[in-house]
Every structure is written in structure tokens, then in C-alpha cells.
Coordinates of C-alpha atoms in Angstrom, one line a residue:
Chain J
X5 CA 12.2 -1.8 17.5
X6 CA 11.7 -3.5 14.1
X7 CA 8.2 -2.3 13.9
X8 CA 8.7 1.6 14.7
X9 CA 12.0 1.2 12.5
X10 CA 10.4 1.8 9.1
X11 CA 8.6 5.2 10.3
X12 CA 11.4 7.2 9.5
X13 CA 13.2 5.6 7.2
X14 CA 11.1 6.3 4.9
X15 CA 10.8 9.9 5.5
X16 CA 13.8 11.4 5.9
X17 CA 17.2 10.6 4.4
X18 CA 19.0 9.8 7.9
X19 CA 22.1 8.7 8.7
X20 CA 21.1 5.8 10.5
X21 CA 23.3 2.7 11.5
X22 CA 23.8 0.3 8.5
X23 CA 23.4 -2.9 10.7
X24 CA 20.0 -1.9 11.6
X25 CA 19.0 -1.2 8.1
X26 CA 20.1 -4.9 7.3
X27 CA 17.5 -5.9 10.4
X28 CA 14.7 -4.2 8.6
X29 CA 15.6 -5.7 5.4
X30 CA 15.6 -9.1 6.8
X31 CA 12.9 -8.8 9.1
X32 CA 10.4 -7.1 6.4
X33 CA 11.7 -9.7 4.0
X34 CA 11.0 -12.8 5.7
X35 CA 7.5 -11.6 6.5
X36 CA 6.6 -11.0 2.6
X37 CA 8.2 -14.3 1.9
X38 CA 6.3 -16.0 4.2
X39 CA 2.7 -14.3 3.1
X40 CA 4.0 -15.4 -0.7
X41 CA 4.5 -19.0 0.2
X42 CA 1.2 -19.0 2.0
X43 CA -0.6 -20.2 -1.8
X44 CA -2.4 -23.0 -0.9
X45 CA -1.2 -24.0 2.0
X46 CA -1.9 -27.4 3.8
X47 CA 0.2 -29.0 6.1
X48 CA 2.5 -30.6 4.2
X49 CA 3.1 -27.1 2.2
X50 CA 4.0 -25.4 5.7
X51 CA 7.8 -26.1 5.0
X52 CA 7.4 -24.0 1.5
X53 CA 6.0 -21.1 3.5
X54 CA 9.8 -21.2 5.2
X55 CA 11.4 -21.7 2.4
X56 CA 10.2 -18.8 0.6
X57 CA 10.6 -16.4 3.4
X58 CA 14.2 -17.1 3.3
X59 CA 14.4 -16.7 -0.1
X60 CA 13.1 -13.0 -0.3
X61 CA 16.0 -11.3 1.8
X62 CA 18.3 -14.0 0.6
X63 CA 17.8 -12.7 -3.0
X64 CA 18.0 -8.9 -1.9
X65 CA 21.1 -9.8 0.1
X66 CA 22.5 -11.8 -2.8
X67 CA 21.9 -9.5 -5.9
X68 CA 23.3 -6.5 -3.7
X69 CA 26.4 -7.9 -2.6
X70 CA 27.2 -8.9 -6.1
X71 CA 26.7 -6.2 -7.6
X72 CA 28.4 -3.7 -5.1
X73 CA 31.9 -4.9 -6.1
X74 CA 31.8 -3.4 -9.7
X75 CA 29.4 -0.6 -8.1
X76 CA 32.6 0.3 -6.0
X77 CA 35.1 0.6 -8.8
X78 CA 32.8 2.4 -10.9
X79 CA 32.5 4.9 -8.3
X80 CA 36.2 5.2 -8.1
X81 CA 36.6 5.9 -11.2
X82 CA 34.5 8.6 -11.5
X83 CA 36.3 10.1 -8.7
X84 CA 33.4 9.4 -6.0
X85 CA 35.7 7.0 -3.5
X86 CA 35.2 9.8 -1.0
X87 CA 31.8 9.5 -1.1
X88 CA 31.4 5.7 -1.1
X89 CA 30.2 5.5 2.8
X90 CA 27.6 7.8 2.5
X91 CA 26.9 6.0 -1.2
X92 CA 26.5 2.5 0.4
X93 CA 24.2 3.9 3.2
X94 CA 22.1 5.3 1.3
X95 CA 22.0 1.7 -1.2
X96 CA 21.0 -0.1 1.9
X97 CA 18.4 2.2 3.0
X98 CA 16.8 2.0 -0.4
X99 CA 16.9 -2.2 -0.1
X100 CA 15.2 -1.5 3.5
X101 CA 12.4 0.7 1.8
X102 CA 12.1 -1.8 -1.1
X103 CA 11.5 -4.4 1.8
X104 CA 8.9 -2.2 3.7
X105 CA 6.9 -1.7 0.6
X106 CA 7.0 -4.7 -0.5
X107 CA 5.8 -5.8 3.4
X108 CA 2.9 -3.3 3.4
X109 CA 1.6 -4.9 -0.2
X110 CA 1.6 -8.8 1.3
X111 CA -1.8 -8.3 2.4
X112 CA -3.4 -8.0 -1.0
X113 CA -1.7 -11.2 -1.7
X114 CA -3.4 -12.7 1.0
X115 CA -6.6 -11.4 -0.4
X116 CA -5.3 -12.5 -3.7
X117 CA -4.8 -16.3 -2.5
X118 CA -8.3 -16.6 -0.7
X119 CA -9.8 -15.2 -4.2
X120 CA -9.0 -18.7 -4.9
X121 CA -7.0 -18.1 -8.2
X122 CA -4.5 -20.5 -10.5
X123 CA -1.1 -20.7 -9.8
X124 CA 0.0 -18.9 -13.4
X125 CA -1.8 -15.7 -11.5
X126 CA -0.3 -16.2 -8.0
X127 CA 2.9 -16.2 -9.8
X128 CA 2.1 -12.9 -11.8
X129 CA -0.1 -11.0 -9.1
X130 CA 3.5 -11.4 -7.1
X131 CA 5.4 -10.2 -9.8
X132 CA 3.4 -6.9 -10.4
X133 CA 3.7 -6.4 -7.1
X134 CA 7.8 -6.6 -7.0
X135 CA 7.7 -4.7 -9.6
X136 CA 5.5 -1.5 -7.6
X137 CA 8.0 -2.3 -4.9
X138 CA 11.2 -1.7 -6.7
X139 CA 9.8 1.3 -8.5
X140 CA 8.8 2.8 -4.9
X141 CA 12.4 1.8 -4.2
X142 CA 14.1 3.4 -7.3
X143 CA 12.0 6.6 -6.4
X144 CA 13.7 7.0 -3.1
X145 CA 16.5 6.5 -4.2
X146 CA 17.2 8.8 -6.2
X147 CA 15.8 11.5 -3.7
X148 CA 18.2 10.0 -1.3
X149 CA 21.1 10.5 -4.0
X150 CA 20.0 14.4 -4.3
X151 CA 22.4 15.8 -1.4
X152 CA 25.0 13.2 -3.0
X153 CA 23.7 14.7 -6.9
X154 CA 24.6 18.4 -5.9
X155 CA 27.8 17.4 -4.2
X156 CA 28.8 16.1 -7.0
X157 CA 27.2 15.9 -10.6
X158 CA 29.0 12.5 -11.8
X159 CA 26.6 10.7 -8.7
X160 CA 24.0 10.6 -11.2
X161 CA 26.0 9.0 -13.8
X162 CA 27.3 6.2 -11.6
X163 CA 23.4 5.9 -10.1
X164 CA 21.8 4.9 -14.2
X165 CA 24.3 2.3 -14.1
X166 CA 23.4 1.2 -10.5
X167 CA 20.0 0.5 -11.9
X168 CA 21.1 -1.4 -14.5
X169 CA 23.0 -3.9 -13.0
X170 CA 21.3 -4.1 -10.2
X171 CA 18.4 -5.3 -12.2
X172 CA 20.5 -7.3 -14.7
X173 CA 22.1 -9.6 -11.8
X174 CA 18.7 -9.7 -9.8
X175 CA 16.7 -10.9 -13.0
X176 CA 19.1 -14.0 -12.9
X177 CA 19.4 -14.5 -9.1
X178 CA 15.8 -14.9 -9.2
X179 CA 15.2 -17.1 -12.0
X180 CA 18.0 -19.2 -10.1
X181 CA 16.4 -19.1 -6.9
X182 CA 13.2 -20.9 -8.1
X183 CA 10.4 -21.9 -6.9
X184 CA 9.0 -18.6 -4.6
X185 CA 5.8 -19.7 -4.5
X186 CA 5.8 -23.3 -5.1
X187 CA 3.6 -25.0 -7.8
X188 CA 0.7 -27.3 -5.8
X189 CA 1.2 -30.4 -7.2
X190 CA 5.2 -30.7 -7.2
X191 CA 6.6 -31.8 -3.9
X192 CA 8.2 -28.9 -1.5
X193 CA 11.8 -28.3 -2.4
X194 CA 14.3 -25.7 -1.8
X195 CA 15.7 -25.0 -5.0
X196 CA 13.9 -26.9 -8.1
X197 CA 15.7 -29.3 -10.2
X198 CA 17.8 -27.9 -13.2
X199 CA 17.4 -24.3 -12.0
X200 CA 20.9 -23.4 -12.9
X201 CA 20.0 -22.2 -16.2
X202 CA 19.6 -19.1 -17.7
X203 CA 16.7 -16.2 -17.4
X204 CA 18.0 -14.8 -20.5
X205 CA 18.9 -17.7 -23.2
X206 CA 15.4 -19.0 -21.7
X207 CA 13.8 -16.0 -22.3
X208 CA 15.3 -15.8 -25.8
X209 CA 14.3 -19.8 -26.3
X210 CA 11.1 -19.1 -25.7
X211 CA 10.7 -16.1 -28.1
X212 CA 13.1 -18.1 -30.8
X213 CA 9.8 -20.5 -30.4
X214 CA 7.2 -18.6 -30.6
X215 CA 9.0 -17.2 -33.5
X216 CA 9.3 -20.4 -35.5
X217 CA 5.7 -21.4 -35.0
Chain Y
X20 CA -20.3 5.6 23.7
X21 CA -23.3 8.3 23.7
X22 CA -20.2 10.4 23.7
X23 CA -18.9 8.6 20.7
X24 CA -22.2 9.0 19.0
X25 CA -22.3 12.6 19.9
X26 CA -18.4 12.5 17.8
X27 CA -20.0 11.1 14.7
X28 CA -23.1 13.4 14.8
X29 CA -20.0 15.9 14.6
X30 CA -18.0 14.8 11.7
X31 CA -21.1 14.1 9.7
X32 CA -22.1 18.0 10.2
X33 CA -19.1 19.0 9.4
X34 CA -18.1 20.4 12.5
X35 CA -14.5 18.6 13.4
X36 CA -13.4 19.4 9.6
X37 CA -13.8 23.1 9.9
X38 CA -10.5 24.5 8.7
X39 CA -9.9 26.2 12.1
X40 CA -10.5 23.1 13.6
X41 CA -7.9 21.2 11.9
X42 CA -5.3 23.0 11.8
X43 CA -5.7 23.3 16.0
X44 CA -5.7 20.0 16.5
X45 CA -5.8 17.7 13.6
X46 CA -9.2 15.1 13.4
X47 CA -10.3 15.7 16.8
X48 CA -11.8 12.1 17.2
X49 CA -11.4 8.8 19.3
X50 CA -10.1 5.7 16.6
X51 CA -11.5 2.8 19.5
X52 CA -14.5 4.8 20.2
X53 CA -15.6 5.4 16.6
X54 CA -14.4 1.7 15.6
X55 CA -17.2 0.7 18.1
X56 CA -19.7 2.8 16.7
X57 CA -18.8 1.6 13.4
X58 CA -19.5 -2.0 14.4
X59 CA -22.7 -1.4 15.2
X60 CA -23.7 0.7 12.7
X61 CA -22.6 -2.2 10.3
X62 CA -24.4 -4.8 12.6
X63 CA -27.6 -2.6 12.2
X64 CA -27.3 -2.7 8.4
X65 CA -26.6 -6.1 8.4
X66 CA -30.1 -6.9 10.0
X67 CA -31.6 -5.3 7.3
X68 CA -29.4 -7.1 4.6
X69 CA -30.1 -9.8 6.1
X70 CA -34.2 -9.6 6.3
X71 CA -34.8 -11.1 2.8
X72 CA -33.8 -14.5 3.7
X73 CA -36.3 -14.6 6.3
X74 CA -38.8 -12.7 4.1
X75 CA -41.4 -14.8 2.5
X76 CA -39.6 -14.7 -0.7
X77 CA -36.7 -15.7 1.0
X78 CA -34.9 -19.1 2.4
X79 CA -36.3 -18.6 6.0
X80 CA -33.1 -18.8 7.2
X81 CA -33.0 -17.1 10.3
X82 CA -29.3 -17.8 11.2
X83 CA -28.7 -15.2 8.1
X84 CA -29.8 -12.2 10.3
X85 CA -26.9 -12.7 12.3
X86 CA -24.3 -13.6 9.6
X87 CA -24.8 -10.8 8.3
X88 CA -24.8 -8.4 11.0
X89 CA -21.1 -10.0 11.5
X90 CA -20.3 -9.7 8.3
X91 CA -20.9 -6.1 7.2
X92 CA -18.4 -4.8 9.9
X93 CA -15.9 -7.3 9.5
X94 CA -16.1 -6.6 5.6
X95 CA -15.1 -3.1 6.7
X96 CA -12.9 -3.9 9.0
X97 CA -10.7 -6.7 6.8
X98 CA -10.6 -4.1 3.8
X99 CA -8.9 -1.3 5.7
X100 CA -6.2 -3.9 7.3
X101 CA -5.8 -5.3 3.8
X102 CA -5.0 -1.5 2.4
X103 CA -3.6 0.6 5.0
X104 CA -0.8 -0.5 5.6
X105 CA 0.4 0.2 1.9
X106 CA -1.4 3.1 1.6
X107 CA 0.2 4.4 5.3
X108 CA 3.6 3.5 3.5
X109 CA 3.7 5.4 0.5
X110 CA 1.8 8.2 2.4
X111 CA 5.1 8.3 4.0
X112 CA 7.2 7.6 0.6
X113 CA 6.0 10.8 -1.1
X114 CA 6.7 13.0 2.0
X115 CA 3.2 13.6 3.7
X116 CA 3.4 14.9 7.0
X117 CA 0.5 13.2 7.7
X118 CA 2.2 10.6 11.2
X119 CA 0.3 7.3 12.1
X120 CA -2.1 8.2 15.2
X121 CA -4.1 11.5 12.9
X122 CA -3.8 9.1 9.6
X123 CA -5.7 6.2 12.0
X124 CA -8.0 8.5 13.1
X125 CA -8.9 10.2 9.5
X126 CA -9.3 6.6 8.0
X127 CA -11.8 5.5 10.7
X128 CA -13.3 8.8 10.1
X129 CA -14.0 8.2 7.0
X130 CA -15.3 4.5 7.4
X131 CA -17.4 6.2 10.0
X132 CA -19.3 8.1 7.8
X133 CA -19.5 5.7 5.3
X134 CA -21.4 3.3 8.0
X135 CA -23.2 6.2 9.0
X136 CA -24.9 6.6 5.2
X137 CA -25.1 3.0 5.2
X138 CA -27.2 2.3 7.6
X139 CA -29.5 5.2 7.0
X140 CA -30.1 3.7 3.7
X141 CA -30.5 0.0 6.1
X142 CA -34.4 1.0 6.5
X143 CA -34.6 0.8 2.5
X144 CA -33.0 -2.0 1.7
X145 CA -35.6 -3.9 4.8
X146 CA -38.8 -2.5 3.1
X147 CA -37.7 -3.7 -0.6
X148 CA -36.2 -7.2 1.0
X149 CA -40.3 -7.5 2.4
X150 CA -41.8 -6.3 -0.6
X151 CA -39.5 -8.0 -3.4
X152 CA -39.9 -11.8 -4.8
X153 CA -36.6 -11.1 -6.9
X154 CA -33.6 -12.0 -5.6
X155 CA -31.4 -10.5 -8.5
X156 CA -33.0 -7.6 -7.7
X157 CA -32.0 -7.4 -4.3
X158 CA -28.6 -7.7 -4.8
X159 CA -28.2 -5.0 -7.0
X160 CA -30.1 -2.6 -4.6
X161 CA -27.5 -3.7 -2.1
X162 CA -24.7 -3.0 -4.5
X163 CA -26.0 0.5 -5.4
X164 CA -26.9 1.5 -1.3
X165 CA -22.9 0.2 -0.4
X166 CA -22.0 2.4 -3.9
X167 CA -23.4 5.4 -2.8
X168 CA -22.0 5.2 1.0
X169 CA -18.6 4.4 -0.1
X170 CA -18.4 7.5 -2.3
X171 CA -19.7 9.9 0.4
X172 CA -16.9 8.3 2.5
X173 CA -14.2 8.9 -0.1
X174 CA -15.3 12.4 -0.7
X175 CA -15.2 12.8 2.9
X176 CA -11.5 11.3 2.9
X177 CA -10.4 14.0 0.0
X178 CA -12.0 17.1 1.1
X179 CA -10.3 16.3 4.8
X180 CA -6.8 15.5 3.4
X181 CA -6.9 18.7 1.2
X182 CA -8.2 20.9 5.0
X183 CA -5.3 19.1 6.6
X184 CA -2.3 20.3 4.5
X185 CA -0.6 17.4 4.4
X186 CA 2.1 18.7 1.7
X187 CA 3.4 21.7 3.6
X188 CA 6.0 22.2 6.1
X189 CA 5.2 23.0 9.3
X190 CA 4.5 26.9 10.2
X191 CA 7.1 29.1 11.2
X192 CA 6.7 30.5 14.3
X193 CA 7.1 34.2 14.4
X194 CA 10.0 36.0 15.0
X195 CA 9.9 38.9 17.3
X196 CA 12.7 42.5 16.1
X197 CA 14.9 42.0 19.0
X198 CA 15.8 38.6 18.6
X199 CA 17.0 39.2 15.2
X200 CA 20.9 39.8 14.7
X201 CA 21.7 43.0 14.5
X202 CA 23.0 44.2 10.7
X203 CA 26.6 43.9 10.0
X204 CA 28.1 45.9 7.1
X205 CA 30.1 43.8 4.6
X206 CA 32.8 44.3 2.7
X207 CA 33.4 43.5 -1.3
X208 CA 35.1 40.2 -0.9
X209 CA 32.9 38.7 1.6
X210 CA 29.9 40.2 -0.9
X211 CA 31.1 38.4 -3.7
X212 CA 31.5 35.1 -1.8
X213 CA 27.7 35.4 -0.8
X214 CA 26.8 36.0 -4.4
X215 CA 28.2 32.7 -5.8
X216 CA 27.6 30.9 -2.9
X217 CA 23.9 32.0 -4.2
X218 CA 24.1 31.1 -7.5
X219 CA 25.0 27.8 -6.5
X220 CA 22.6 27.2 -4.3
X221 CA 20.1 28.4 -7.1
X222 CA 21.2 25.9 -9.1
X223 CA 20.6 23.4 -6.6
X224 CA 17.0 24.3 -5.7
X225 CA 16.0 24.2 -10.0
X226 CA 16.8 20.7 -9.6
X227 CA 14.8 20.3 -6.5
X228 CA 11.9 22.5 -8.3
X229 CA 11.3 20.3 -10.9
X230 CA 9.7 17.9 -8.3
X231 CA 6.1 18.3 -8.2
X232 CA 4.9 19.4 -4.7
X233 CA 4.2 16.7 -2.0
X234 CA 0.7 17.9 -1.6
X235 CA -0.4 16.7 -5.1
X236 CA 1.7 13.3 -4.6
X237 CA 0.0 12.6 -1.7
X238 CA -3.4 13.3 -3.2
X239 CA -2.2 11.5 -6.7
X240 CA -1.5 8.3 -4.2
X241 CA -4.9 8.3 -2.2
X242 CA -6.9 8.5 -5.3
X243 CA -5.2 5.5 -6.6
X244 CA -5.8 3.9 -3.2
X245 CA -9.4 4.9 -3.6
X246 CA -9.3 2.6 -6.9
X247 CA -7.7 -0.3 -4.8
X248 CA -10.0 0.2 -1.3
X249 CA -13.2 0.0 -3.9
X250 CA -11.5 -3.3 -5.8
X251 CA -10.3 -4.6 -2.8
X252 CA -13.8 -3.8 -0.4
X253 CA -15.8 -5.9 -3.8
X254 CA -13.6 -8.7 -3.6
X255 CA -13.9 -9.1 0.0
X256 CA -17.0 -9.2 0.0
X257 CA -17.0 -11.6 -2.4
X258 CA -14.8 -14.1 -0.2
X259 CA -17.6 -13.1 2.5
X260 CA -20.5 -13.8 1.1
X261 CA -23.5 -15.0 0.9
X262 CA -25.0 -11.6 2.9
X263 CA -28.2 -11.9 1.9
X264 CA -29.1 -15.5 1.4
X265 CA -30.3 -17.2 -2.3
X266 CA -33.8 -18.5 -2.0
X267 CA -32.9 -21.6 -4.0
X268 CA -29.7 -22.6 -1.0
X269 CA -29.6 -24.3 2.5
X270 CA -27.5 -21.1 4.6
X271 CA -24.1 -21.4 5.2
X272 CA -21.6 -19.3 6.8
X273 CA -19.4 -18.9 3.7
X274 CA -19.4 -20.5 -0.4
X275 CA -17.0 -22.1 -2.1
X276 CA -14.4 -20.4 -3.7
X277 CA -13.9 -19.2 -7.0
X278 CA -15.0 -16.7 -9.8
X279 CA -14.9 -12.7 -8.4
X280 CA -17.3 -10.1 -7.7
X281 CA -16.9 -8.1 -11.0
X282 CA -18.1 -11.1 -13.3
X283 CA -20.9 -12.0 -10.5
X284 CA -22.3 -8.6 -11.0
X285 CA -22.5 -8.7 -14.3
X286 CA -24.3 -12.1 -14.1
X287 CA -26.9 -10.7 -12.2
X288 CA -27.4 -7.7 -14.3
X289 CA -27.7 -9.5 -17.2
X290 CA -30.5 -12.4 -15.4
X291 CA -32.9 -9.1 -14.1
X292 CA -33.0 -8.1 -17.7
X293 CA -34.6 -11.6 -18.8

């Protein structure tokens, strides 16, 4: 079922079952978590492989069910409340497409391991690929929101600041769920030591340096 | 299998791509049966690679002849897993109609005949591995023959997808007078409902307009896959290697790790002009 599940889905804006949405998203998940944990891997790295497919539909699961809260009240404010069954439907098909893309690019990073490259690349090959993933995602999305768009013209409004959020949370959820991939020569560990920072002062830290040099 | 043959002799004529022919039934071809074929076309071509080892110039490695007729199908083979599945995916994305079994069967097509040019060129490569001392130069004759044969293949792959119109919707079947409603006069009110009902749905389509048309997506996204398969097919080959066997080395079935096929290249381009 899982594996003929992703056919249509991404095809056809359906109004499929929300629970077996969340089974694709977790199932596609785990299996491009696992193929990113796969760097290096020896036998005392297979627990990292694990870890890191949790983490990949723990993260999706995560950023979306933070920011739905302020999704909803947004929506009823622009007078969309009506609409918010259809609205999250559609939200968790695009996570599910996300996931299938993202599924259909592990391969390359398989490649992209037995190519025998550093860890700084692993790290950024995986990156550029979440990236292609969530603009695949963002694209079907907002050809999923079109029916919703020509019901009703604030949709589109309440989508742009979707996007942002949505990206805004996820940004940090990620930095907080460190490592994915696991450097090598640490030891395997679910979350890494003084990960409860934040993406964005660190981010600004590390330009503040590079400024003062 | 002679019937498999008789499929590729087919599809390298051009007779299976024919515009009638596709739009009757799609690529008429078996996917297991040609993947055979392919196998041994690449094991043929393979031999060949593999003939400067035991070449007087070479290692006189025999064991090489049979690496390498391994590992010029499995390089095939490993590629197309390593990009289909993405390619199959946003195939789908864009809104192809293009469904799993007549993409499988286009794909292996197109391999096919990529094989097929291959190893016609497989006689070449054996001659210059008997005649040449220079290893260098080998190489980059193997390069250039898996060069040419990929192209073929891709144009092969673009030419189909545009035959198979992908982008359209399906045909309408025709509709025969009788089974037509019969024509009901109207009166004013219900005729100026219909007209803004129009208008609105006029508005709608502009917005769906704007799109460009599915047809050009989907070609847009196979010729970046055609930039990925070629990247991909180097590299993998790369992680394969050696196929044809350094004079100066003991044979082994694979070589450490490390560096990439592009830099390689331009290593041994750079040595043959010394």
C-alpha cells in the first residue's frame, strides 16, 4: 500500500484520507533518513543510521504541528474557517509530496557517499537536496491551493504567510535537532550537546565575526 | 530472446516510434526482455574494453576481460536506479501522463539503443586496444565511444517523449447527433445567469493560463535529468572502475576511493598532450 500510495498523490489534488497521508510521510521519511545517516557507516555508526531516520519525519511532524496553531487563526481571521478542512488536507498532502521527493532523491546521496567525499559536503549535498525537495513541495502546493484560490481570493494571502512560517520554525527545529548525519569522529548521539541554541543569533554570530575580522 | 533482438532491430529503425504506432499502443516493447539484451550487449562491449589489459601493451591481466564485461551493464544498470526514481517523480509532479509501466519501458528503450551504438563501436575500441602502447590514449577513446552512444540514446529519449504527447489530455471520444441533448430555449433571466456564471469562470481559467503547458515542463524536467543521468553515469563509473586496466597496476576488482571522474579526465588530457 505504501508503495502504490505516492502514484497519485502526486497527480491529482484528491481528497484522500488524512491518516494515510501521515503513513506516507512517515514511511518516505524514515527511508530518506535512514539513506542520510548511511555516511560512513561501520558498525558502530548503525545506531546513527536509526537515529537519523527518526529524525526526518520527526522534524516534518514537528515544524507542522507548530506552526498550524497560528496557521488556523490566521485563516479565521481572513474569514477562511469554513475552509480549514479542505486547507489542512491539502497542508498534509504537500508534507507527503515533500517526503516522496525527497525519497526519490536518496539515491544520489548514496552515490554521493560512495564518491567518498568530506563530511562538510555530505552535510551540504543533503541540504541542496532539501532544498529541491521543498521547492517541489511549495510548487504543489500552491496548484493544490488553486480550487481553494478561486473560491476564495484571501487563500492566497493566508498561503505567502504559510510559507514563511513554515520555514521560519523549520529553520530552527532543525538547527535544534542536530546532528542528521553525524560527524565520523564524534560518538553516536541522539541530540548533540548544547543544541539548544539558536539558528539565527548563530547565524548572526558568525557573520558579526566574519565582519570584525 | 531472438524475438527480443528482432524488438531492438525495431526501435533502432525507427519502426516502434512511428507516430501511428505510439499513439496505438504507447512503446510497444518488453522492459525484462530488452533488459536482457542490454546485458549482453554491455558484456560484449565490455570484452572489448577490456582487451587492452591483455594486449601486449597491457597488464596481462586476463581476469579484466571479465570485470569488465560485468561492469559495463551494471554501470548502466546502477545509473538508471540511481535516477529514475526522481526523474519518475517529478515526471508525475508537473502533470505528465506518462504512468509507470510505458515510462519503464521508454527508459529501457532508450538504454537499449544506447547499448546498441555502444557495442557497434566495441570492434573499435578492440582494434586500437591491440594497436595502442598508450594507455592515456585509450581512455579517452573509451570516453568519446560511451559520449557518442549516450547522446544517440538521449536523442532517442526526446524525439520519443515529444511522439508520445505526454502534456495532453487524453482524446475525446466522439460524440454521435443523437446522443446530444436536444436544444432548449431560454429565457432572459436564466441567460444572464449563464453570462456571469461565464465571466467568472473566465476569470478563473486566466489564472490557470498563465501556467506554462505540461508538455514543456515535462520536457524542461527530462533535459535537466539528461544533465544529472550524464553526471551521475561519469561518477559511477568512476566508483566502478578500473574497466580497462593500467599497465603500471596488479588488477583488482575495484580502487580506492576518492577524487571524481571530471578531474580524472582532465588529468589524462593534459598527460597525452606531454
Amino acid at each position: 500500500m505504501i508503495v502504490t500510495q505516492p502514484l497519485p498523490i502526486l497527480r491529482e489534488p484528491t481528497a484522500r484520507h488524512p491518516a494515510k497521508l501521515l503513513m506516507v510521510v512517515i514511511a518516505f521519511g524514515l527511508l530518506y533518513g535512514a539513506v542520510m545517516g548511511s555516511y560512513e557507516l561501520r558498525n558502530d555508526r548503525l545506531l546513527q543510521v536509526m537515529f537519523s531516520a527518526c529524525k526526518v519525519p520527526l522534524l516534518l511532524l514537528c515544524t507542522f504541528s507548530i506552526a498550524l496553531p497560528s496557521y488556523f487563526v490566521l485563516n479565521t481571521l481572513l474569514g477562511l474557517r469554513d475552509d480549514f478542512a479542505d486547507v489542512l488536507r491539502t497542508m498534509i498532502q504537500a508534507q507527503a509530496v515533500f517526503t516522496i521527493v525527497l525519497a526519490s532523491l536518496s539515491p544520489f546521496v548514496i552515490v554521493w557517499y560512495a564518491s567518498g567525499v568530506e563530511y562538510p559536503l555530505a552535510i551540504v549535498f543533503n541540504g541542496v537536496l532539501f532544498f529541491i525537495s521543498t521547492l517541489a513541495s511549495q510548487m504543489a502546493l500552491i496548484r493544490l491551493y488553486r480550487p481553494l484560490v478561486t473560491r476564495n481570493e484571501n487563500h492566497r494571502r493566508a498561503l505567502k504567510f504559510w510559507i514563511v512560517i513554515y520555514s521560519f520554525v523549520g529553520i530552527q527545529i532543525a538547527w535544534t535537532m542536530r546532528p542528521f548525519i553525524g560527524a565520523p569522529e564524534l560518538p553516536v548521539r541522539f541530540f548533540r550537546e548544547g543544541a539548544w541554541s539558536n539558528a539565527y543569533l548563530e547565524v548572526l554570530h558568525i557573520i558579526g565575526q566574519a565582519m570584525g575580522r | 530472446m531472438i524475438l527480443w533482438v528482432r524488438q531492438l532491430d525495431q526501435l533502432l529503425r525507427g519502426r516502434l516510434t512511428t507516430q501511428e504506432q505510439l499513439d496505438e499502443k504507447g512503446v510497444d516493447v518488453s522492459s525484462p526482455g530488452l533488459a536482457l539484451v542490454l546485458i549482453l550487449l554491455g558484456g560484449i562491449y565490455g570484452v572489448c574494453m577490456g582487451t587492452f589489459a591483455v594486449a601486449g601493451s597491457g597488464s596481462g591481466q586476463s581476469m579484466q576481460l571479465l570485470a569488465s564485461a560485468i561492469k559495463v551493464p551494471s554501470l548502466f544498470f546502477l545509473t538508471l536506479l540511481v535516477t529514475l526514481p526522481s526523474l519518475y517523480v517529478f515526471n508525475a509532479l508537473v502533470g505528465s501522463r506518462l504512468t509507470f509501466t510505458p515510462f519503464l519501458r521508454l527508459m529501457i528503450s532508450a538504454t537499449a539503443i544506447t547499448m546498441a551504438v555502444l557495442a557497434s563501436l566495441g570492434t573499435i575500441v578492440a582494434f586500437f586496444s591491440f594497436t595502442t602502447t598508450s594507455y592515456p590514449f585509450v581512455i579517452l577513446l573509451n570516453v568519446a565511444t560511451f559520449s557518442l552512444a549516450g547522446m544517440l540514446g538521449l536523442r532517442f529519449l526526446l524525439q520519443t517523449l515529444r511522439k508520445l504527447r505526454v502534456g495532453e489530455a487524453s482524446t475525446i471520444p466522439a460524440v454521435s447527433e443523437e446522443r446530444l441533448p436536444p436544444v432548449q430555449p431560454i429565457s432572459d433571466e436564466q441567460l444572464s445567469e449563464l453570462t456571469s456564471e461565464l465571466k467568472d469562470s473566465a476569470s478563473a481559467t486566466r489564472y490557470v493560463r498563465q501556467q506554462p503547458s505540461p508538455a514543456d515542463r515535462v520536457r524542461k524536467v527530462f533535459v535537466i535529468w539528461i544533465i544529472i543521468y550524464g553526471a551521475v553515469g561519469a561518477q559511477m563509473g568512476w566508483i566502478l572502475r578500473p574497466f580497462i586496466g593500467s599497465p603500471t597496476q596488479p588488477f583488482s576488482w575495484f580502487r580506492p576511493r576518492g577524487s571524481n571522474f571530471f578531474e580524472a579526465v582532465w588529468s589524462v588530457i593534459t598527460h597525452l598532450s606531454r
